[in-house]
mmCIF file of C-alpha atoms in Angstrom:
data_model
loop_
_atom_site.group_PDB
_atom_site.id
_atom_site.type_symbol
_atom_site.label_atom_id
_atom_site.label_comp_id
_atom_site.label_asym_id
_atom_site.label_seq_id
_atom_site.Cartn_x
_atom_site.Cartn_y
_atom_site.Cartn_z
ATOM 1 C CA MET A 267 -6.754 -23.255 19.577
ATOM 2 C CA ALA A 268 -3.204 -21.971 20.018
ATOM 3 C CA ILE A 269 -1.627 -22.517 23.427
ATOM 4 C CA ILE A 270 1.184 -20.152 24.382
ATOM 5 C CA LYS A 271 3.196 -20.327 27.577
ATOM 6 C CA PRO A 272 5.055 -17.579 29.453
ATOM 7 C CA PHE A 273 8.455 -18.561 30.823
ATOM 8 C CA GLN A 274 11.351 -17.227 32.883
ATOM 9 C CA ALA A 275 13.848 -16.328 30.207
ATOM 10 C CA ILE A 276 17.591 -16.271 30.567
ATOM 11 C CA ARG A 277 18.538 -12.900 29.060
ATOM 12 C CA PRO A 278 21.622 -10.743 28.566
ATOM 13 C CA VAL A 279 22.105 -7.885 31.006
ATOM 14 C CA LYS A 280 21.039 -4.620 29.449
ATOM 15 C CA ASP A 281 24.496 -3.110 28.927
ATOM 16 C CA LYS A 282 25.742 -6.180 27.037
ATOM 17 C CA VAL A 283 22.726 -7.199 24.965
ATOM 18 C CA SER A 284 24.004 -5.531 21.775
ATOM 19 C CA PHE A 285 27.244 -7.509 22.109
ATOM 20 C CA VAL A 286 25.550 -10.823 22.933
ATOM 21 C CA ALA A 287 22.889 -10.990 20.200
ATOM 22 C CA SER A 288 24.110 -12.770 17.086
ATOM 23 C CA ARG A 289 22.773 -13.815 13.735
ATOM 24 C CA SER A 290 22.415 -17.497 12.971
ATOM 25 C CA TYR A 291 25.811 -19.186 12.814
ATOM 26 C CA GLN A 292 25.312 -20.187 9.159
ATOM 27 C CA GLU A 293 24.917 -16.550 8.074
ATOM 28 C CA TYR A 294 28.509 -15.613 8.915
ATOM 29 C CA SER A 295 31.394 -15.958 6.512
ATOM 30 C CA ARG A 296 34.474 -17.580 8.002
ATOM 31 C CA ARG A 297 36.269 -14.231 8.012
ATOM 32 C CA GLU A 298 33.400 -12.415 9.736
ATOM 33 C CA LEU A 299 32.952 -15.209 12.275
ATOM 34 C CA ASN A 300 36.634 -15.104 13.229
ATOM 35 C CA ALA A 301 36.499 -11.311 13.594
ATOM 36 C CA VAL A 302 33.539 -11.499 16.001
ATOM 37 C CA LEU A 303 35.168 -14.254 18.042
ATOM 38 C CA ASP A 304 38.462 -12.357 18.133
ATOM 39 C CA PHE A 305 37.096 -8.987 19.223
ATOM 40 C CA ASN A 306 33.776 -9.562 20.997
ATOM 41 C CA PRO A 307 34.073 -11.744 24.123
ATOM 42 C CA PHE A 308 30.340 -11.391 24.868
ATOM 43 C CA SER A 309 28.985 -12.700 21.562
ATOM 44 C CA PHE A 310 26.612 -15.643 21.747
ATOM 45 C CA LEU A 311 28.798 -17.127 19.021
ATOM 46 C CA HIS A 312 31.308 -18.037 21.732
ATOM 47 C CA ILE A 313 28.708 -20.376 23.219
ATOM 48 C CA ILE A 314 27.904 -22.179 19.996
ATOM 49 C CA ASN A 315 31.580 -22.208 18.893
ATOM 50 C CA PRO A 316 33.061 -23.493 22.147
ATOM 51 C CA GLY A 317 36.239 -24.903 20.635
ATOM 52 C CA TYR A 318 37.467 -21.362 19.886
ATOM 53 C CA LYS A 319 38.611 -21.063 23.502
ATOM 54 C CA TYR A 320 41.067 -23.910 22.942
ATOM 55 C CA ALA A 321 41.890 -23.119 19.291
ATOM 56 C CA LYS A 322 40.432 -26.500 18.397
ATOM 57 C CA ASN A 323 37.655 -27.689 16.110
ATOM 58 C CA VAL A 324 35.244 -29.824 18.101
ATOM 59 C CA SER A 325 32.177 -31.747 16.954
ATOM 60 C CA GLY A 326 29.541 -34.208 18.095
ATOM 61 C CA GLN A 327 28.958 -34.894 21.757
ATOM 62 C CA GLU A 328 32.213 -33.183 22.738
ATOM 63 C CA ARG A 329 30.999 -29.948 21.164
ATOM 64 C CA PHE A 330 27.552 -30.255 22.780
ATOM 65 C CA LYS A 331 29.107 -30.569 26.250
ATOM 66 C CA LEU A 332 31.374 -27.596 25.658
ATOM 67 C CA VAL A 333 28.411 -25.517 24.470
ATOM 68 C CA HIS A 334 26.748 -26.248 27.800
ATOM 69 C CA ASN A 335 29.934 -25.258 29.636
ATOM 70 C CA ARG A 336 30.269 -21.953 27.754
ATOM 71 C CA TYR A 337 26.615 -21.230 28.565
ATOM 72 C CA LEU A 338 27.277 -21.828 32.262
ATOM 73 C CA GLU A 339 30.254 -19.459 32.090
ATOM 74 C CA PHE A 340 28.060 -16.680 30.695
ATOM 75 C CA LEU A 341 25.714 -17.255 33.650
ATOM 76 C CA GLU A 342 28.583 -17.357 36.149
ATOM 77 C CA ASP A 343 29.998 -14.115 34.743
ATOM 78 C CA SER A 344 26.566 -12.442 34.965
ATOM 79 C CA VAL A 345 26.419 -11.832 31.229
ATOM 80 C CA PHE A 346 23.108 -13.702 31.447
ATOM 81 C CA LEU A 347 20.549 -13.372 34.223
ATOM 82 C CA LYS A 348 17.315 -15.288 34.804
ATOM 83 C CA ASP A 349 14.027 -13.418 35.072
ATOM 84 C CA ASP A 350 12.209 -13.952 38.355
ATOM 85 C CA LYS A 351 8.718 -14.063 36.815
ATOM 86 C CA ASP A 352 7.073 -16.024 34.035
ATOM 87 C CA SER A 353 6.799 -13.576 31.156
ATOM 88 C CA LEU A 354 6.039 -13.149 27.493
ATOM 89 C CA TYR A 355 8.594 -11.138 25.545
ATOM 90 C CA LEU A 356 7.453 -8.592 22.987
ATOM 91 C CA TYR A 357 10.218 -8.168 20.427
ATOM 92 C CA GLN A 358 10.330 -5.764 17.498
ATOM 93 C CA MET A 359 12.807 -5.578 14.635
ATOM 94 C CA GLN A 360 12.815 -2.535 12.360
ATOM 95 C CA LYS A 361 14.818 -1.993 9.179
ATOM 96 C CA GLY A 362 13.858 0.820 6.848
ATOM 97 C CA SER A 363 10.129 0.588 6.191
ATOM 98 C CA ALA A 364 9.867 -3.039 7.361
ATOM 99 C CA THR A 365 8.764 -3.658 10.951
ATOM 100 C CA PHE A 366 8.266 -7.033 12.628
ATOM 101 C CA THR A 367 6.469 -7.111 15.997
ATOM 102 C CA GLY A 368 5.900 -10.446 17.714
ATOM 103 C CA LEU A 369 6.147 -12.495 20.887
ATOM 104 C CA PHE A 370 8.724 -14.869 22.306
ATOM 105 C CA CYS A 371 6.811 -17.607 24.137
ATOM 106 C CA GLY A 372 6.637 -21.334 24.720
ATOM 107 C CA THR A 373 4.590 -23.400 22.251
ATOM 108 C CA SER A 374 3.250 -26.883 22.866
ATOM 109 C CA VAL A 375 4.726 -30.113 21.510
ATOM 110 C CA GLN A 376 1.254 -31.640 21.916
ATOM 111 C CA GLU A 377 -0.153 -29.089 19.486
ATOM 112 C CA TYR A 378 2.728 -29.884 17.137
ATOM 113 C CA ARG A 379 1.892 -33.597 17.305
ATOM 114 C CA HIS A 380 -1.808 -32.968 16.691
ATOM 115 C CA ASN A 381 -1.120 -30.700 13.708
ATOM 116 C CA GLN A 382 -2.452 -27.552 15.356
ATOM 117 C CA ILE A 383 1.033 -26.214 14.730
ATOM 118 C CA LYS A 384 1.202 -26.786 10.998
ATOM 119 C CA LYS A 385 4.158 -27.642 8.771
ATOM 120 C CA HIS A 386 4.871 -27.145 5.083
ATOM 121 C CA GLU A 387 8.338 -28.726 4.868
ATOM 122 C CA ASP A 388 9.726 -32.221 5.344
ATOM 123 C CA THR A 389 12.426 -32.851 7.928
ATOM 124 C CA LEU A 390 15.329 -35.286 7.835
ATOM 125 C CA GLN A 391 15.271 -37.912 10.575
ATOM 126 C CA HIS A 392 19.013 -37.889 11.189
ATOM 127 C CA ARG A 393 18.938 -34.110 11.711
ATOM 128 C CA GLU A 394 15.990 -34.424 14.100
ATOM 129 C CA LYS A 395 17.965 -36.932 16.194
ATOM 130 C CA LEU A 396 21.111 -34.811 16.093
ATOM 131 C CA PHE A 397 19.317 -31.659 17.235
ATOM 132 C CA ALA A 398 17.349 -33.522 19.901
ATOM 133 C CA ASN A 399 20.618 -34.897 21.287
ATOM 134 C CA TYR A 400 22.053 -31.384 21.179
ATOM 135 C CA LEU A 401 19.112 -29.965 23.166
ATOM 136 C CA GLU A 402 19.275 -32.768 25.721
ATOM 137 C CA THR A 403 22.965 -32.035 26.338
ATOM 138 C CA VAL A 404 23.062 -28.223 26.282
ATOM 139 C CA LYS A 405 19.765 -27.982 28.220
ATOM 140 C CA PHE A 406 18.577 -24.742 26.648
ATOM 141 C CA ASN A 407 16.768 -23.442 23.595
ATOM 142 C CA ALA A 408 18.207 -20.193 22.220
ATOM 143 C CA GLU A 409 16.972 -20.122 18.612
ATOM 144 C CA PRO A 410 13.204 -19.628 18.431
ATOM 145 C CA VAL A 411 11.014 -21.183 15.781
ATOM 146 C CA LEU A 412 9.414 -18.486 13.624
ATOM 147 C CA MET A 413 5.652 -19.043 13.474
ATOM 148 C CA THR A 414 2.850 -16.991 12.006
ATOM 149 C CA TYR A 415 -0.847 -16.601 12.765
ATOM 150 C CA ALA A 416 -3.849 -14.850 11.260
ATOM 151 C CA ASP A 417 -3.860 -11.152 12.124
ATOM 152 C CA ASN A 418 -5.834 -10.563 15.296
ATOM 153 C CA LYS A 419 -7.107 -7.127 16.380
ATOM 154 C CA THR A 420 -7.235 -8.023 20.066
ATOM 155 C CA ILE A 421 -3.628 -9.194 20.172
ATOM 156 C CA ALA A 422 -2.465 -6.208 18.112
ATOM 157 C CA ALA A 423 -4.208 -3.760 20.463
ATOM 158 C CA ILE A 424 -2.642 -5.337 23.563
ATOM 159 C CA LEU A 425 0.836 -5.251 22.032
ATOM 160 C CA ARG A 426 0.439 -1.628 20.908
ATOM 161 C CA LYS A 427 -0.471 -0.650 24.467
ATOM 162 C CA GLU A 428 2.533 -2.500 25.897
ATOM 163 C CA MET A 429 4.834 -0.680 23.479
ATOM 164 C CA GLN A 430 3.790 2.688 24.885
ATOM 165 C CA ALA A 431 6.216 2.067 27.728
ATOM 166 C CA GLY A 432 9.951 2.305 27.157
ATOM 167 C CA PRO A 433 11.508 -0.986 26.001
ATOM 168 C CA GLU A 434 13.777 -3.109 28.172
ATOM 169 C CA TYR A 435 16.237 -3.334 25.287
ATOM 170 C CA LEU A 436 16.874 -0.797 22.550
ATOM 171 C CA PHE A 437 19.880 -1.190 20.268
ATOM 172 C CA THR A 438 20.861 -1.134 16.616
ATOM 173 C CA THR A 439 23.085 -3.701 14.942
ATOM 174 C CA ARG A 440 25.586 -3.212 12.140
ATOM 175 C CA ASP A 441 23.081 -4.338 9.517
ATOM 176 C CA LYS A 442 20.985 -1.244 10.396
ATOM 177 C CA ILE A 443 18.276 -3.201 12.202
ATOM 178 C CA THR A 444 16.867 -1.587 15.343
ATOM 179 C CA HIS A 445 15.866 -4.056 18.041
ATOM 180 C CA ARG A 446 13.421 -3.426 20.892
ATOM 181 C CA LEU A 447 12.254 -5.847 23.580
ATOM 182 C CA TRP A 448 9.586 -5.439 26.255
ATOM 183 C CA THR A 449 8.936 -7.851 29.128
ATOM 184 C CA ILE A 450 5.268 -8.671 29.769
ATOM 185 C CA SER A 451 5.050 -10.150 33.259
ATOM 186 C CA ASP A 452 1.649 -8.898 34.473
ATOM 187 C CA SER A 453 -0.424 -12.075 34.851
ATOM 188 C CA LYS A 454 -3.655 -10.306 33.841
ATOM 189 C CA ILE A 455 -2.188 -9.059 30.567
ATOM 190 C CA ILE A 456 -0.623 -12.466 29.895
ATOM 191 C CA GLY A 457 -4.041 -14.031 30.498
ATOM 192 C CA LYS A 458 -5.666 -11.703 27.953
ATOM 193 C CA ILE A 459 -3.046 -12.568 25.356
ATOM 194 C CA GLN A 460 -3.413 -16.299 26.021
ATOM 195 C CA LYS A 461 -7.210 -16.025 25.748
ATOM 196 C CA ALA A 462 -6.888 -14.230 22.398
ATOM 197 C CA PHE A 463 -4.545 -16.914 21.057
ATOM 198 C CA LYS A 464 -6.999 -19.630 22.074
ATOM 199 C CA GLU A 465 -9.380 -18.123 19.509
ATOM 200 C CA ILE A 466 -6.797 -18.724 16.760
ATOM 201 C CA ASP A 467 -7.263 -22.064 15.015
ATOM 202 C CA SER A 468 -3.663 -22.829 14.085
ATOM 203 C CA LEU A 469 -0.096 -21.609 14.158
ATOM 204 C CA TYR A 470 1.998 -22.079 11.018
ATOM 205 C CA ILE A 471 5.724 -22.739 11.049
ATOM 206 C CA ALA A 472 7.423 -20.200 8.801
ATOM 207 C CA ASP A 473 11.034 -21.062 9.603
ATOM 208 C CA GLY A 474 12.392 -23.731 11.930
ATOM 209 C CA HIS A 475 10.876 -27.065 10.910
ATOM 210 C CA HIS A 476 13.865 -29.063 12.149
ATOM 211 C CA ARG A 477 13.960 -27.159 15.440
ATOM 212 C CA SER A 478 10.281 -27.962 15.988
ATOM 213 C CA ALA A 479 10.680 -31.620 15.078
ATOM 214 C CA SER A 480 13.746 -32.058 17.288
ATOM 215 C CA SER A 481 11.965 -30.408 20.240
ATOM 216 C CA ASN A 482 9.118 -32.875 19.776
ATOM 217 C CA LEU A 483 11.561 -35.802 19.673
ATOM 218 C CA LEU A 484 13.303 -34.494 22.796
ATOM 219 C CA ALA A 485 9.940 -34.383 24.590
ATOM 220 C CA GLU A 486 9.069 -37.928 23.498
ATOM 221 C CA ASN A 487 12.394 -39.244 24.804
ATOM 222 C CA ALA A 488 12.152 -37.291 28.064
ATOM 223 C CA GLU A 489 8.611 -38.492 28.692
ATOM 224 C CA LYS A 490 9.699 -42.136 28.351
ATOM 225 C CA LYS A 491 12.475 -41.595 30.900
ATOM 226 C CA ASN A 492 10.300 -39.714 33.392
ATOM 227 C CA PRO A 493 8.018 -41.972 35.491
ATOM 228 C CA THR A 494 6.360 -38.906 37.042
ATOM 229 C CA HIS A 495 5.702 -37.134 33.744
ATOM 230 C CA SER A 496 2.919 -34.559 34.218
ATOM 231 C CA GLY A 497 2.888 -32.640 30.954
ATOM 232 C CA LYS A 498 3.996 -29.460 32.698
ATOM 233 C CA GLU A 499 7.737 -30.052 32.410
ATOM 234 C CA PRO A 500 9.752 -27.515 30.369
ATOM 235 C CA TYR A 501 10.453 -30.122 27.679
ATOM 236 C CA ASN A 502 6.743 -30.129 26.798
ATOM 237 C CA TYR A 503 7.248 -26.722 25.173
ATOM 238 C CA PHE A 504 9.715 -25.099 22.827
ATOM 239 C CA MET A 505 10.520 -21.448 22.298
ATOM 240 C CA SER A 506 8.873 -19.721 19.363
ATOM 241 C CA TYR A 507 8.501 -16.219 17.990
ATOM 242 C CA LEU A 508 4.916 -15.547 16.906
ATOM 243 C CA LEU A 509 4.356 -12.961 14.207
ATOM 244 C CA PRO A 510 1.094 -11.932 12.464
ATOM 245 C CA GLU A 511 0.998 -13.157 8.881
ATOM 246 C CA SER A 512 0.742 -9.631 7.429
ATOM 247 C CA GLU A 513 4.272 -8.938 8.705
ATOM 248 C CA ILE A 514 5.942 -12.049 7.273
ATOM 249 C CA ARG A 515 8.135 -11.276 4.267
ATOM 250 C CA ILE A 516 8.555 -14.057 1.697
ATOM 251 C CA TYR A 517 11.150 -14.046 -1.067
ATOM 252 C CA GLU A 518 11.924 -16.541 -3.800
ATOM 253 C CA PHE A 519 14.831 -18.870 -4.412
ATOM 254 C CA ASN A 520 16.125 -19.010 -7.980
ATOM 255 C CA ARG A 521 17.281 -22.328 -9.452
ATOM 256 C CA MET A 522 20.549 -22.801 -11.363
ATOM 257 C CA VAL A 523 21.456 -26.049 -13.157
ATOM 258 C CA LYS A 524 24.969 -26.991 -14.253
ATOM 259 C CA ASP A 525 24.118 -28.610 -17.615
ATOM 260 C CA LEU A 526 21.271 -29.267 -20.052
ATOM 261 C CA ASN A 527 21.243 -33.027 -19.444
ATOM 262 C CA GLY A 528 22.926 -33.788 -22.779
ATOM 263 C CA LEU A 529 20.608 -31.573 -24.835
ATOM 264 C CA SER A 530 21.657 -28.826 -27.210
ATOM 265 C CA LYS A 531 20.218 -25.358 -26.635
ATOM 266 C CA GLU A 532 17.798 -25.842 -29.529
ATOM 267 C CA GLU A 533 16.686 -29.284 -28.342
ATOM 268 C CA PHE A 534 16.156 -27.915 -24.837
ATOM 269 C CA LEU A 535 13.966 -25.035 -26.086
ATOM 270 C CA ILE A 536 11.888 -27.433 -28.191
ATOM 271 C CA ARG A 537 11.297 -29.639 -25.137
ATOM 272 C CA LEU A 538 10.217 -26.552 -23.139
ATOM 273 C CA ASP A 539 7.711 -25.630 -25.812
ATOM 274 C CA GLU A 540 5.453 -28.494 -24.723
ATOM 275 C CA PHE A 541 4.506 -26.723 -21.494
ATOM 276 C CA TYR A 542 5.457 -23.080 -22.118
ATOM 277 C CA ARG A 543 5.008 -20.222 -24.518
ATOM 278 C CA ILE A 544 8.547 -18.884 -24.838
ATOM 279 C CA GLU A 545 9.580 -15.309 -25.614
ATOM 280 C CA ASN A 546 13.166 -14.100 -26.000
ATOM 281 C CA GLN A 547 13.749 -11.007 -23.834
ATOM 282 C CA GLY A 548 17.333 -10.369 -24.952
ATOM 283 C CA ASP A 549 20.134 -9.520 -22.549
ATOM 284 C CA ASN A 550 18.105 -7.201 -20.295
ATOM 285 C CA ASP A 551 17.478 -8.507 -16.778
ATOM 286 C CA TYR A 552 14.008 -10.035 -16.762
ATOM 287 C CA ASN A 553 11.970 -10.940 -13.698
ATOM 288 C CA PRO A 554 8.592 -12.677 -13.849
ATOM 289 C CA SER A 555 5.675 -10.667 -12.484
ATOM 290 C CA LYS A 556 2.843 -13.238 -12.239
ATOM 291 C CA LYS A 557 2.175 -16.670 -10.855
ATOM 292 C CA HIS A 558 2.987 -19.501 -13.270
ATOM 293 C CA HIS A 559 5.338 -17.243 -15.248
ATOM 294 C CA PHE A 560 9.094 -17.836 -15.060
ATOM 295 C CA SER A 561 12.235 -16.150 -16.228
ATOM 296 C CA MET A 562 15.044 -18.204 -17.736
ATOM 297 C CA TYR A 563 18.634 -17.206 -18.472
ATOM 298 C CA LEU A 564 20.355 -19.322 -21.105
ATOM 299 C CA ASP A 565 23.369 -18.691 -23.333
ATOM 300 C CA GLY A 566 23.559 -14.956 -22.626
ATOM 301 C CA GLU A 567 19.859 -14.232 -23.069
ATOM 302 C CA PHE A 568 16.769 -13.983 -20.893
ATOM 303 C CA TYR A 569 13.537 -15.726 -21.813
ATOM 304 C CA SER A 570 10.016 -15.437 -20.417
ATOM 305 C CA LEU A 571 8.202 -18.727 -19.919
ATOM 306 C CA TYR A 572 4.397 -18.673 -19.770
ATOM 307 C CA LEU A 573 2.785 -21.898 -18.566
ATOM 308 C CA ARG A 574 0.330 -23.509 -21.003
ATOM 309 C CA LYS A 575 -2.510 -24.063 -18.521
ATOM 310 C CA LYS A 576 -4.458 -26.277 -20.919
ATOM 311 C CA VAL A 577 -1.549 -28.718 -20.896
ATOM 312 C CA TYR A 578 -0.586 -28.628 -17.212
ATOM 313 C CA LYS A 579 -3.415 -29.691 -14.892
ATOM 314 C CA PHE A 580 -3.902 -28.327 -11.366
ATOM 315 C CA LYS A 581 -4.850 -31.118 -8.962
ATOM 316 C CA ASP A 582 -4.248 -29.691 -5.479
ATOM 317 C CA ALA A 583 -2.511 -26.852 -3.636
ATOM 318 C CA LEU A 584 0.907 -28.375 -4.291
ATOM 319 C CA SER A 585 0.382 -28.675 -8.048
ATOM 320 C CA LYS A 586 -0.412 -24.930 -8.199
ATOM 321 C CA LEU A 587 2.888 -23.994 -6.544
ATOM 322 C CA ASP A 588 5.418 -22.457 -8.944
ATOM 323 C CA THR A 589 8.345 -24.380 -7.473
ATOM 324 C CA GLN A 590 6.422 -27.624 -8.005
ATOM 325 C CA ILE A 591 5.411 -26.626 -11.543
ATOM 326 C CA LEU A 592 9.039 -25.909 -12.425
ATOM 327 C CA PHE A 593 10.081 -29.270 -10.968
ATOM 328 C CA LYS A 594 7.389 -31.294 -12.734
ATOM 329 C CA THR A 595 7.659 -29.622 -16.149
ATOM 330 C CA ILE A 596 11.383 -28.839 -16.491
ATOM 331 C CA LEU A 597 13.760 -29.925 -13.748
ATOM 332 C CA GLU A 598 12.644 -33.554 -13.518
ATOM 333 C CA PRO A 599 11.433 -34.567 -17.013
ATOM 334 C CA ILE A 600 13.847 -32.505 -19.126
ATOM 335 C CA LEU A 601 16.922 -31.841 -16.984
ATOM 336 C CA GLY A 602 16.821 -35.189 -15.166
ATOM 337 C CA ILE A 603 16.872 -33.822 -11.618
ATOM 338 C CA HIS A 604 14.850 -36.238 -9.491
ATOM 339 C CA ASP A 605 16.048 -35.392 -5.942
ATOM 340 C CA LEU A 606 16.064 -31.660 -5.282
ATOM 341 C CA ARG A 607 17.806 -32.115 -1.941
ATOM 342 C CA LYS A 608 20.710 -34.283 -3.037
ATOM 343 C CA ASP A 609 21.381 -33.641 -6.725
ATOM 344 C CA LYS A 610 24.601 -31.607 -6.950
ATOM 345 C CA ARG A 611 23.761 -30.338 -10.435
ATOM 346 C CA ILE A 612 21.267 -27.845 -8.993
ATOM 347 C CA GLN A 613 21.920 -24.898 -6.701
ATOM 348 C CA TYR A 614 19.702 -22.201 -5.256
ATOM 349 C CA GLY A 615 20.044 -18.474 -4.751
ATOM 350 C CA SER A 616 18.053 -15.853 -2.873
ATOM 351 C CA GLY A 617 18.210 -12.152 -2.241
ATOM 352 C CA LYS A 618 17.252 -8.767 -3.635
ATOM 353 C CA HIS A 619 19.790 -8.782 -6.473
ATOM 354 C CA ASN A 620 19.837 -12.510 -7.089
ATOM 355 C CA ILE A 621 18.770 -12.301 -10.736
ATOM 356 C CA ILE A 622 22.021 -10.406 -11.393
ATOM 357 C CA ARG A 623 24.079 -12.923 -9.420
ATOM 358 C CA MET A 624 22.393 -15.773 -11.294
ATOM 359 C CA LYS A 625 23.303 -14.163 -14.627
ATOM 360 C CA ASP A 626 26.921 -13.667 -13.504
ATOM 361 C CA GLU A 627 27.289 -17.291 -12.398
ATOM 362 C CA ILE A 628 25.958 -18.569 -15.716
ATOM 363 C CA ASP A 629 28.101 -16.144 -17.741
ATOM 364 C CA LYS A 630 31.163 -17.469 -15.874
ATOM 365 C CA GLY A 631 30.278 -20.989 -17.027
ATOM 366 C CA LYS A 632 29.496 -22.379 -13.581
ATOM 367 C CA PHE A 633 25.941 -23.169 -14.667
ATOM 368 C CA ALA A 634 24.179 -23.670 -17.990
ATOM 369 C CA VAL A 635 20.716 -22.333 -17.213
ATOM 370 C CA GLY A 636 18.884 -20.483 -14.458
ATOM 371 C CA PHE A 637 15.219 -19.927 -13.575
ATOM 372 C CA GLY A 638 13.571 -17.057 -11.721
ATOM 373 C CA LEU A 639 10.206 -17.246 -9.957
ATOM 374 C CA VAL A 640 7.824 -14.895 -8.188
ATOM 375 C CA PRO A 641 7.664 -15.309 -4.383
ATOM 376 C CA ILE A 642 5.240 -17.768 -2.857
ATOM 377 C CA THR A 643 2.477 -16.140 -0.790
ATOM 378 C CA ILE A 644 1.477 -16.793 2.802
ATOM 379 C CA SER A 645 -1.883 -18.050 1.491
ATOM 380 C CA GLU A 646 -0.077 -20.707 -0.539
ATOM 381 C CA ILE A 647 1.995 -21.741 2.473
ATOM 382 C CA LYS A 648 -1.152 -22.112 4.576
ATOM 383 C CA ALA A 649 -2.969 -24.049 1.844
ATOM 384 C CA ILE A 650 -0.061 -26.510 1.627
ATOM 385 C CA ALA A 651 0.086 -26.895 5.411
ATOM 386 C CA ASP A 652 -3.684 -27.244 5.811
ATOM 387 C CA ALA A 653 -3.722 -30.001 3.201
ATOM 388 C CA GLY A 654 -0.866 -31.850 4.911
ATOM 389 C CA LEU A 655 1.313 -31.441 1.824
ATOM 390 C CA VAL A 656 5.014 -30.616 1.548
ATOM 391 C CA MET A 657 6.676 -27.962 -0.572
ATOM 392 C CA PRO A 658 9.753 -28.673 -2.685
ATOM 393 C CA PRO A 659 12.962 -27.634 -0.881
ATOM 394 C CA LYS A 660 14.074 -24.009 -1.184
ATOM 395 C CA SER A 661 10.594 -22.771 -2.022
ATOM 396 C CA THR A 662 10.697 -19.801 0.343
ATOM 397 C CA PHE A 663 13.214 -17.416 1.862
ATOM 398 C CA ILE A 664 11.397 -15.923 4.834
ATOM 399 C CA GLU A 665 12.109 -12.873 6.974
ATOM 400 C CA PRO A 666 12.606 -11.840 9.668
ATOM 401 C CA LYS A 667 15.776 -13.747 10.457
ATOM 402 C CA LEU A 668 15.886 -13.781 14.244
ATOM 403 C CA ARG A 669 18.830 -13.098 16.539
ATOM 404 C CA SER A 670 20.147 -15.795 18.877
ATOM 405 C CA GLY A 671 20.784 -15.132 22.549
ATOM 406 C CA LEU A 672 18.166 -12.459 23.218
ATOM 407 C CA ALA A 673 15.906 -14.796 25.186
ATOM 408 C CA ILE A 674 16.807 -18.348 26.217
ATOM 409 C CA TYR A 675 14.379 -21.061 27.257
ATOM 410 C CA GLU A 676 15.841 -23.596 29.711
ATOM 411 C CA LEU A 677 14.800 -27.205 29.249
#
């Protein structure tokens, strides 16, 4: 059963929404970030970069307090207004042939704790604490967790009907993405959507594991401090964007390693031969096309690597994952990389033309070898989550990447 909660969002006024909405802070280069802050006074980036106002870099608790102050200023200046009714927010992003249509809503920390909201990534405790402290200080949630659910005809039909009306927001951003948002405030329609979601067994986190974990930690801390805790307080929920699994787009991360762990090229290829049938593909860009097949770029040439399935044994959903296979057969035993999160000898790349970028980086001598994979599927993600297992880091690059500041959930 999936519980979803309508809420009274804090939203940009219609004539400023295109200026307010921003990509995630980490996606901006320093030059682009400075340009936005210099020339767009309404950008949500001003809230999460509060020191810009004083030409000062701020961090820690000082930054958190200033974020809260900048948020209050946007409210005071009527850049943001609060809806007067509990609502669900139907939000669509469209770029070229790709369309993403989902719902902003509140999701339950209780369901997160009881594994009805399912995870496939580990989180770091210090980051959980940091983000929970951030949420407690700023008192709002502006970056939704991206979750997915099994396609549902009832939900799809309701959303299609709602989209027949003109959207509340309609704007296009510089990256050629068209954004539309509808407000669903009719209690009968909300009830139908909630009833349909109750028929769905589980929600799966696609992107935002640390945001989910920190919201849960915030709720645990708030509950301990609240002698009249009822379970209905805002901190018992966190904002999510729910998208049917057929609309999730999953891309791969390539792996690049700085050296061959003391091996010569010939010694390295001989070690690979234990688990792979190796074919030299020359200097033409080569991408793998099947599960358990990999591309490798080494010393100016591409190779195809075909897993010897009689040698490598599948034990569970994790062992079948290509990122895990690469780790267990090459990265750890041959290249000596034991901690994929901390080892500085390995780096990751993603994107449409990443095989070309990987080749360029290796040709420049920054890395010795690179590996390409096929994307992981949503079925594999669900199998990992259902089994309570954890993927290796940088296993998936998932779209859509959501805008910040379109709908804000107050804690």
